[in-house]
C-alpha cells in the first residue's frame, strides 16, 4: 500500500509518506527505499514513525500497531553499482519510543507542533 500524499499524525503532530507497507509471514512490514551510502540506526526511527502513522490511519491502538507491524525493512540501492542491501529493523515499538522522545525538542527548534508560532493575523498583539 502506498499513499499518494503524506499522512499526518493527529496524536503526535508530524507527517510523512512511507514507501511501502505490505505483508510478510503473516504480519505487516513497513519498508523504505534508500539511495544513501549506508543504512543508519536512525532509519529505524523513520520506519517506526511510518508504522505509527499507518496504524493511526487505521484507527489502531498503540498495542495493535506494534502487534501488527513489529518490524521494518530498509532497502539501500547503491547509486554506482545498483547492488541492493536490505536491513531489517526489529522492534519498531522501541524505535518509536526514541522517536517520540526526540519529537518535542525537534518541534521546539523548528517552531512546529506544540511550539508553532501563531500567524500574525491570529495574534492578539
Backbone as a chain_set.jsonl record, in Angstrom:
{"seq": "XXXXXXXXXXXXXXXXXXXXXXXXXXXXXXXXXXXXXXXXXXXXXXXXXXXXXXXXXXXXXXXXXXXXXXXXXXXXXXXXXXXXXXXXXXXXXXXXXXXXXXXXXXXXXXXXXXXXXXXXXXXXX", "coords": {"N": [[0.838, -1.174, 0.0], [0.618, 2.152, -0.887], [0.594, 5.496, -0.007], [-0.629, 8.398, -1.732], [-0.281, 10.983, -0.911], [1.306, 12.752, 1.81], [0.878, 11.534, 5.154], [-0.639, 12.617, 8.125], [0.037, 12.696, 11.6], [-2.302, 12.985, 14.047], [-2.085, 12.613, 16.7], [0.625, 12.985, 17.414], [1.655, 15.07, 15.92], [3.295, 15.098, 13.541], [4.302, 14.417, 10.138], [4.442, 12.221, 7.276], [5.473, 10.144, 4.485], [5.255, 6.91, 3.67], [7.179, 4.413, 1.915], [6.421, 1.783, 1.382], [4.04, -0.552, 2.563], [3.321, -3.719, 3.478], [2.49, -7.273, 3.511], [4.328, -9.755, 5.274], [5.102, -12.958, 6.022], [2.694, -13.223, 7.502], [2.484, -10.911, 9.092], [2.343, -7.326, 9.058], [4.636, -5.202, 7.329], [6.657, -2.399, 7.311], [8.346, -0.543, 4.901], [11.209, 1.097, 3.47], [12.829, 2.721, 0.806], [16.155, 3.424, 0.012], [18.768, 5.518, -1.241], [21.249, 6.06, -0.223], [24.633, 6.261, 1.173], [24.913, 4.456, 3.219], [23.097, 2.452, 5.642], [21.669, 3.669, 8.444], [21.127, 3.572, 12.064], [19.184, 5.436, 12.628], [17.338, 5.186, 10.631], [15.606, 3.266, 11.51], [14.097, 4.754, 13.324], [12.656, 6.364, 11.576], [11.185, 4.408, 10.166], [9.648, 3.395, 12.265], [8.139, 5.659, 12.869], [6.624, 5.823, 10.524], [5.188, 3.424, 10.759], [3.628, 4.007, 13.002], [2.124, 6.14, 11.938], [0.7, 4.766, 9.93], [-0.763, 2.872, 11.458], [-2.24, 4.602, 13.072], [-3.79, 5.81, 11.096], [-5.417, 3.705, 10.538], [-6.941, 3.488, 12.747], [-5.999, 2.031, 14.889], [-5.055, 0.891, 18.176], [-2.229, 1.668, 20.323], [-1.063, -0.758, 21.134], [-2.089, -2.485, 19.186], [-0.881, -1.468, 16.88], [1.889, -2.097, 17.168], [1.759, -4.832, 17.459], [0.769, -5.58, 14.993], [2.625, -4.449, 13.204], [5.511, -5.199, 13.756], [8.165, -4.995, 12.878], [10.547, -3.409, 10.648], [11.799, -2.641, 7.336], [14.579, -1.603, 5.553], [15.768, -0.785, 2.387], [18.604, -0.406, 0.718], [19.839, 0.96, -2.228], [22.646, 0.916, -4.075], [24.031, 3.691, -5.636], [26.033, 3.692, -7.592], [26.639, 0.991, -8.262], [24.224, -0.333, -8.301], [23.698, -2.387, -6.623], [21.848, -4.175, -4.167], [21.048, -3.67, -0.783], [19.545, -4.978, 1.848], [18.133, -4.262, 5.09], [16.918, -5.314, 8.152], [14.922, -3.886, 10.651], [14.321, -4.568, 13.773], [11.779, -4.651, 16.296], [10.19, -2.207, 16.227], [8.562, -0.79, 17.963], [10.188, 0.04, 20.084], [11.97, 1.689, 18.773], [10.164, 3.662, 18.123], [9.614, 4.743, 20.628], [12.013, 6.092, 21.134], [11.977, 7.87, 18.955], [9.68, 9.364, 19.615], [10.579, 10.603, 21.963], [12.389, 12.375, 20.926], [10.894, 14.052, 19.408], [9.541, 16.332, 20.574], [11.722, 18.129, 21.329], [12.673, 18.575, 18.691], [10.417, 19.828, 17.526], [10.377, 22.121, 19.071], [12.757, 23.453, 18.299], [12.259, 23.788, 15.576], [10.007, 25.307, 15.578], [7.475, 24.122, 15.342], [4.563, 21.933, 15.562], [3.579, 21.656, 18.911], [4.983, 23.925, 19.489], [4.573, 25.74, 17.509], [4.568, 28.888, 16.029], [2.031, 31.373, 16.253], [0.087, 32.625, 13.48], [0.455, 35.985, 12.29], [-2.0, 37.213, 11.866], [-3.617, 35.777, 13.556], [-2.754, 36.496, 16.008], [-3.036, 38.315, 19.11], [-1.627, 40.605, 19.472]], "CA": [[0.0, 0.0, 0.0], [1.396, 3.377, -0.947], [-0.247, 6.691, -0.069], [-0.202, 9.38, -2.725], [0.088, 12.19, -0.191], [1.809, 12.448, 3.139], [-0.116, 11.264, 6.182], [-0.312, 13.396, 9.315], [-0.351, 12.15, 12.894], [-3.016, 13.939, 14.896], [-1.648, 12.376, 18.079], [1.994, 13.409, 17.687], [1.965, 16.297, 15.191], [4.296, 15.003, 12.476], [3.741, 13.806, 8.932], [5.4, 11.515, 6.447], [4.956, 9.298, 3.418], [6.031, 5.674, 3.612], [7.38, 3.87, 0.571], [5.715, 0.514, 1.195], [3.549, -1.339, 3.693], [2.754, -4.944, 2.935], [2.533, -8.447, 4.384], [5.425, -10.708, 5.207], [4.945, -14.03, 7.019], [1.513, -13.022, 8.327], [2.423, -9.601, 9.742], [2.651, -6.203, 8.177], [6.014, -4.731, 7.321], [6.833, -1.092, 6.711], [9.643, -0.548, 4.224], [11.639, 2.359, 2.872], [13.911, 2.56, -0.162], [17.195, 4.436, 0.228], [19.895, 5.577, -2.176], [22.326, 6.689, 0.538], [25.872, 5.49, 1.231], [24.82, 3.446, 4.269], [21.848, 2.423, 6.395], [21.98, 4.03, 9.82], [20.105, 3.222, 13.05], [18.099, 6.419, 12.589], [16.321, 4.719, 9.688], [14.627, 2.584, 12.343], [13.206, 5.79, 13.855], [11.781, 6.752, 10.475], [10.269, 3.292, 9.913], [8.7, 3.352, 13.386], [7.218, 6.785, 12.693], [5.7, 5.427, 9.466], [4.295, 2.397, 11.307], [2.673, 4.726, 13.847], [1.222, 6.857, 11.036], [-0.204, 3.812, 9.291], [-1.669, 2.352, 12.473], [-3.157, 5.686, 13.452], [-4.747, 5.99, 9.991], [-6.33, 2.565, 10.573], [-7.688, 3.544, 13.99], [-5.481, 1.019, 15.804], [-4.459, 1.301, 19.446], [-0.765, 1.525, 20.357], [-0.756, -2.186, 21.197], [-2.393, -3.082, 17.883], [0.117, -1.031, 15.895], [3.159, -2.832, 17.295], [1.469, -6.254, 17.227], [0.577, -5.746, 13.547], [3.813, -4.012, 12.461], [6.599, -5.266, 14.728], [9.49, -4.768, 12.297], [10.637, -2.625, 9.423], [12.833, -3.027, 6.388], [15.144, -0.566, 4.685], [16.466, -1.362, 1.245], [19.504, 0.584, 0.12], [20.304, 0.655, -3.572], [23.875, 1.657, -4.333], [23.872, 4.527, -6.841], [27.038, 3.366, -8.611], [26.639, -0.411, -8.689], [22.838, -0.816, -8.278], [23.603, -3.527, -5.708], [20.783, -3.979, -3.171], [21.42, -4.021, 0.581], [18.403, -4.879, 2.762], [18.409, -4.323, 6.53], [15.709, -5.415, 8.968], [14.921, -3.155, 11.921], [13.415, -5.304, 14.651], [11.305, -3.948, 17.483], [9.868, -0.812, 15.912], [7.944, -0.148, 19.143], [11.255, 0.684, 20.856], [12.435, 2.803, 17.945], [9.186, 4.753, 18.226], [9.822, 5.401, 21.926], [13.117, 7.044, 20.938], [11.459, 8.904, 18.047], [8.763, 10.22, 20.362], [11.349, 11.413, 22.903], [13.098, 13.397, 20.155], [9.93, 14.862, 18.666], [9.287, 17.628, 21.211], [12.85, 19.041, 21.089], [12.685, 18.952, 17.272], [9.35, 20.796, 17.308], [10.795, 23.365, 19.717], [13.768, 24.098, 17.455], [11.691, 24.12, 14.264], [8.778, 26.095, 15.802], [6.346, 23.372, 14.787], [3.824, 21.175, 16.568], [3.157, 22.422, 20.086], [5.771, 25.163, 19.562], [4.332, 26.523, 16.3], [4.237, 30.292, 16.275], [0.757, 31.731, 15.612], [0.14, 33.594, 12.377], [0.27, 37.363, 12.767], [-3.413, 37.533, 11.855], [-4.247, 35.116, 14.69], [-2.177, 37.019, 17.235], [-3.758, 39.422, 19.732], [-0.717, 41.755, 19.625]], "C": [[0.884, 1.238, 0.0], [0.461, 4.571, -0.972], [0.279, 7.646, -1.128], [0.297, 10.646, -2.051], [0.628, 11.804, 1.178], [0.646, 12.31, 4.115], [0.32, 12.013, 7.431], [-0.813, 12.69, 10.566], [-1.047, 13.239, 13.693], [-2.596, 13.779, 16.35], [-0.292, 12.997, 18.396], [2.453, 14.614, 16.871], [3.11, 16.216, 14.201], [3.627, 14.369, 11.264], [4.838, 13.119, 8.145], [4.689, 10.694, 5.392], [5.828, 8.053, 3.347], [6.161, 5.22, 2.175], [6.549, 2.614, 0.336], [5.247, -0.028, 2.535], [2.855, -2.55, 3.088], [2.919, -6.089, 3.915], [3.774, -9.285, 4.142], [5.246, -11.709, 6.343], [3.808, -13.74, 8.0], [1.431, -11.708, 9.086], [2.733, -8.522, 8.715], [4.101, -5.779, 8.36], [6.029, -3.363, 6.669], [8.243, -1.07, 6.112], [9.923, 0.816, 3.605], [12.818, 2.077, 1.952], [14.887, 3.715, 0.029], [18.236, 4.36, -0.877], [21.064, 6.3, -1.506], [23.557, 5.784, 0.531], [25.829, 4.366, 2.26], [23.416, 3.483, 4.868], [22.188, 2.617, 7.868], [20.845, 3.624, 10.753], [18.94, 4.195, 13.036], [17.014, 6.043, 11.584], [15.237, 3.963, 10.452], [13.629, 3.553, 12.958], [12.186, 6.199, 12.799], [10.747, 5.653, 10.191], [9.22, 3.188, 11.02], [7.681, 4.475, 13.278], [6.198, 6.468, 11.603], [4.708, 4.376, 9.963], [3.226, 3.042, 12.177], [1.658, 5.467, 12.974], [0.206, 5.907, 10.408], [-1.223, 3.296, 10.297], [-2.693, 3.376, 12.911], [-4.21, 5.892, 12.364], [-5.771, 4.855, 9.935], [-7.186, 2.56, 11.83], [-7.233, 2.526, 15.022], [-4.979, 1.65, 17.103], [-2.945, 1.12, 19.354], [-0.374, 0.049, 20.348], [-0.997, -2.868, 19.856], [-1.349, -2.706, 16.84], [1.342, -1.929, 15.962], [2.968, -4.336, 17.191], [1.361, -6.526, 15.726], [1.813, -5.393, 12.727], [5.016, -4.026, 13.409], [7.963, -4.851, 14.184], [9.407, -3.923, 11.029], [11.788, -3.106, 8.558], [13.274, -1.799, 5.609], [15.912, -1.282, 3.584], [17.287, -0.258, 0.609], [19.945, 0.088, -1.241], [21.512, 1.544, -3.845], [23.749, 2.399, -5.662], [24.828, 4.125, -7.957], [26.889, 1.95, -9.159], [25.239, -1.01, -8.836], [22.687, -2.071, -7.414], [22.612, -3.183, -4.597], [21.25, -4.505, -1.815], [20.198, -3.868, 1.494], [18.874, -4.932, 4.221], [17.081, -4.323, 7.28], [15.93, -4.643, 10.265], [13.869, -3.804, 12.797], [13.006, -4.448, 15.842], [11.003, -2.486, 17.244], [9.226, -0.077, 17.082], [9.009, 0.613, 19.929], [11.864, 1.848, 20.074], [11.457, 3.979, 18.064], [9.303, 5.47, 19.57], [10.938, 6.441, 21.826], [12.655, 8.195, 20.047], [10.582, 9.898, 18.806], [9.522, 11.119, 21.344], [12.108, 12.538, 22.2], [12.154, 14.398, 19.478], [9.726, 16.242, 19.277], [10.48, 18.579, 21.073], [12.944, 19.494, 19.63], [11.626, 20.019, 17.0], [9.695, 22.142, 17.942], [11.755, 24.139, 18.815], [13.177, 24.563, 16.127], [10.411, 24.957, 14.357], [7.57, 25.424, 15.143], [5.631, 22.636, 15.913], [3.347, 22.081, 17.692], [3.852, 23.775, 20.179], [5.558, 26.055, 18.336], [3.928, 27.945, 16.67], [2.919, 30.62, 15.58], [0.989, 32.698, 14.457], [-0.109, 34.984, 12.944], [-1.196, 37.748, 12.816], [-4.135, 36.953, 13.06], [-3.775, 35.668, 16.025], [-2.997, 38.19, 17.769], [-2.894, 40.662, 19.867], [-1.022, 42.863, 18.649]], "O": [[1.802, 1.347, 0.813], [-0.386, 4.667, -1.861], [1.481, 7.7, -1.389], [1.199, 11.31, -2.562], [0.435, 10.682, 1.646], [-0.422, 12.89, 3.924], [1.505, 12.044, 7.762], [-1.924, 12.16, 10.6], [-0.462, 14.283, 13.983], [-2.738, 14.709, 17.144], [-0.073, 13.481, 19.506], [3.543, 15.132, 17.112], [3.837, 17.196, 14.037], [2.516, 13.847, 11.359], [6.022, 13.404, 8.329], [3.465, 10.563, 5.403], [7.007, 8.135, 3.003], [5.359, 5.591, 1.318], [6.034, 2.396, -0.762], [5.976, 0.031, 3.525], [1.925, -2.42, 2.292], [3.429, -5.902, 5.02], [4.211, -9.5, 3.011], [5.243, -11.323, 7.512], [3.946, -13.986, 9.198], [0.391, -11.416, 9.676], [3.304, -8.781, 7.655], [4.7, -5.979, 9.417], [5.471, -3.186, 5.586], [9.204, -1.519, 6.737], [9.013, 1.574, 3.268], [13.7, 1.286, 2.285], [14.469, 4.862, 0.19], [18.546, 3.283, -1.385], [21.781, 7.062, -2.154], [23.537, 4.691, -0.035], [26.62, 3.426, 2.185], [22.65, 4.418, 4.634], [22.913, 1.816, 8.459], [19.73, 3.362, 10.301], [17.822, 3.824, 13.393], [15.889, 6.533, 11.68], [14.066, 4.018, 10.075], [12.451, 3.226, 13.102], [11.001, 6.36, 13.094], [9.567, 5.946, 9.999], [8.048, 2.927, 10.75], [6.5, 4.277, 13.56], [5.024, 6.809, 11.744], [3.525, 4.43, 9.628], [2.054, 2.672, 12.104], [0.459, 5.421, 13.248], [-0.988, 6.2, 10.358], [-2.421, 3.286, 10.015], [-3.868, 3.058, 13.099], [-5.381, 6.122, 12.666], [-6.851, 5.01, 9.366], [-8.069, 1.713, 11.97], [-7.989, 2.187, 15.932], [-4.535, 2.798, 17.119], [-2.442, 0.495, 18.421], [0.546, -0.346, 19.631], [-0.215, -3.72, 19.434], [-0.974, -3.533, 16.009], [1.786, -2.461, 14.944], [3.915, -5.052, 16.867], [1.803, -7.569, 15.245], [2.033, -5.975, 11.665], [5.487, -2.965, 13.82], [8.823, -4.404, 14.942], [8.344, -3.755, 10.432], [12.639, -3.879, 8.999], [12.452, -1.054, 5.075], [16.616, -2.261, 3.832], [16.752, 0.694, 0.041], [20.372, -1.057, -1.392], [21.408, 2.771, -3.844], [23.404, 1.806, -6.684], [24.479, 4.207, -9.135], [26.996, 1.728, -10.365], [25.083, -2.077, -9.43], [21.656, -2.742, -7.471], [22.548, -2.041, -4.143], [21.77, -5.615, -1.702], [19.851, -2.749, 1.875], [19.882, -5.563, 4.539], [16.235, -3.454, 7.075], [16.986, -4.738, 10.89], [12.671, -3.614, 12.591], [13.783, -3.628, 16.331], [11.496, -1.617, 17.965], [9.34, 1.145, 17.176], [8.752, 1.724, 20.392], [12.229, 2.87, 20.655], [11.867, 5.139, 18.1], [9.109, 6.683, 19.638], [10.82, 7.539, 22.369], [12.912, 9.36, 20.351], [10.724, 11.112, 18.659], [9.145, 12.275, 21.536], [12.432, 13.548, 22.825], [12.583, 15.463, 19.034], [9.739, 17.235, 18.55], [10.277, 19.743, 20.729], [13.255, 20.653, 19.357], [11.903, 21.006, 16.319], [9.34, 23.189, 17.402], [11.582, 25.338, 18.597], [13.556, 25.615, 15.613], [9.802, 25.278, 13.336], [6.761, 26.073, 14.48], [6.042, 22.705, 17.072], [2.781, 23.146, 17.446], [3.371, 24.674, 20.869], [6.29, 27.027, 18.147], [3.059, 28.164, 17.514], [2.7, 30.199, 14.445], [1.943, 33.476, 14.452], [-0.798, 35.141, 13.952], [-1.611, 38.513, 13.687], [-5.117, 37.516, 13.543], [-4.343, 35.338, 17.066], [-3.577, 38.959, 17.003], [-3.382, 41.69, 20.336], [-0.348, 43.892, 18.653]]}, "num_chains": 1, "name": "protein.A"}
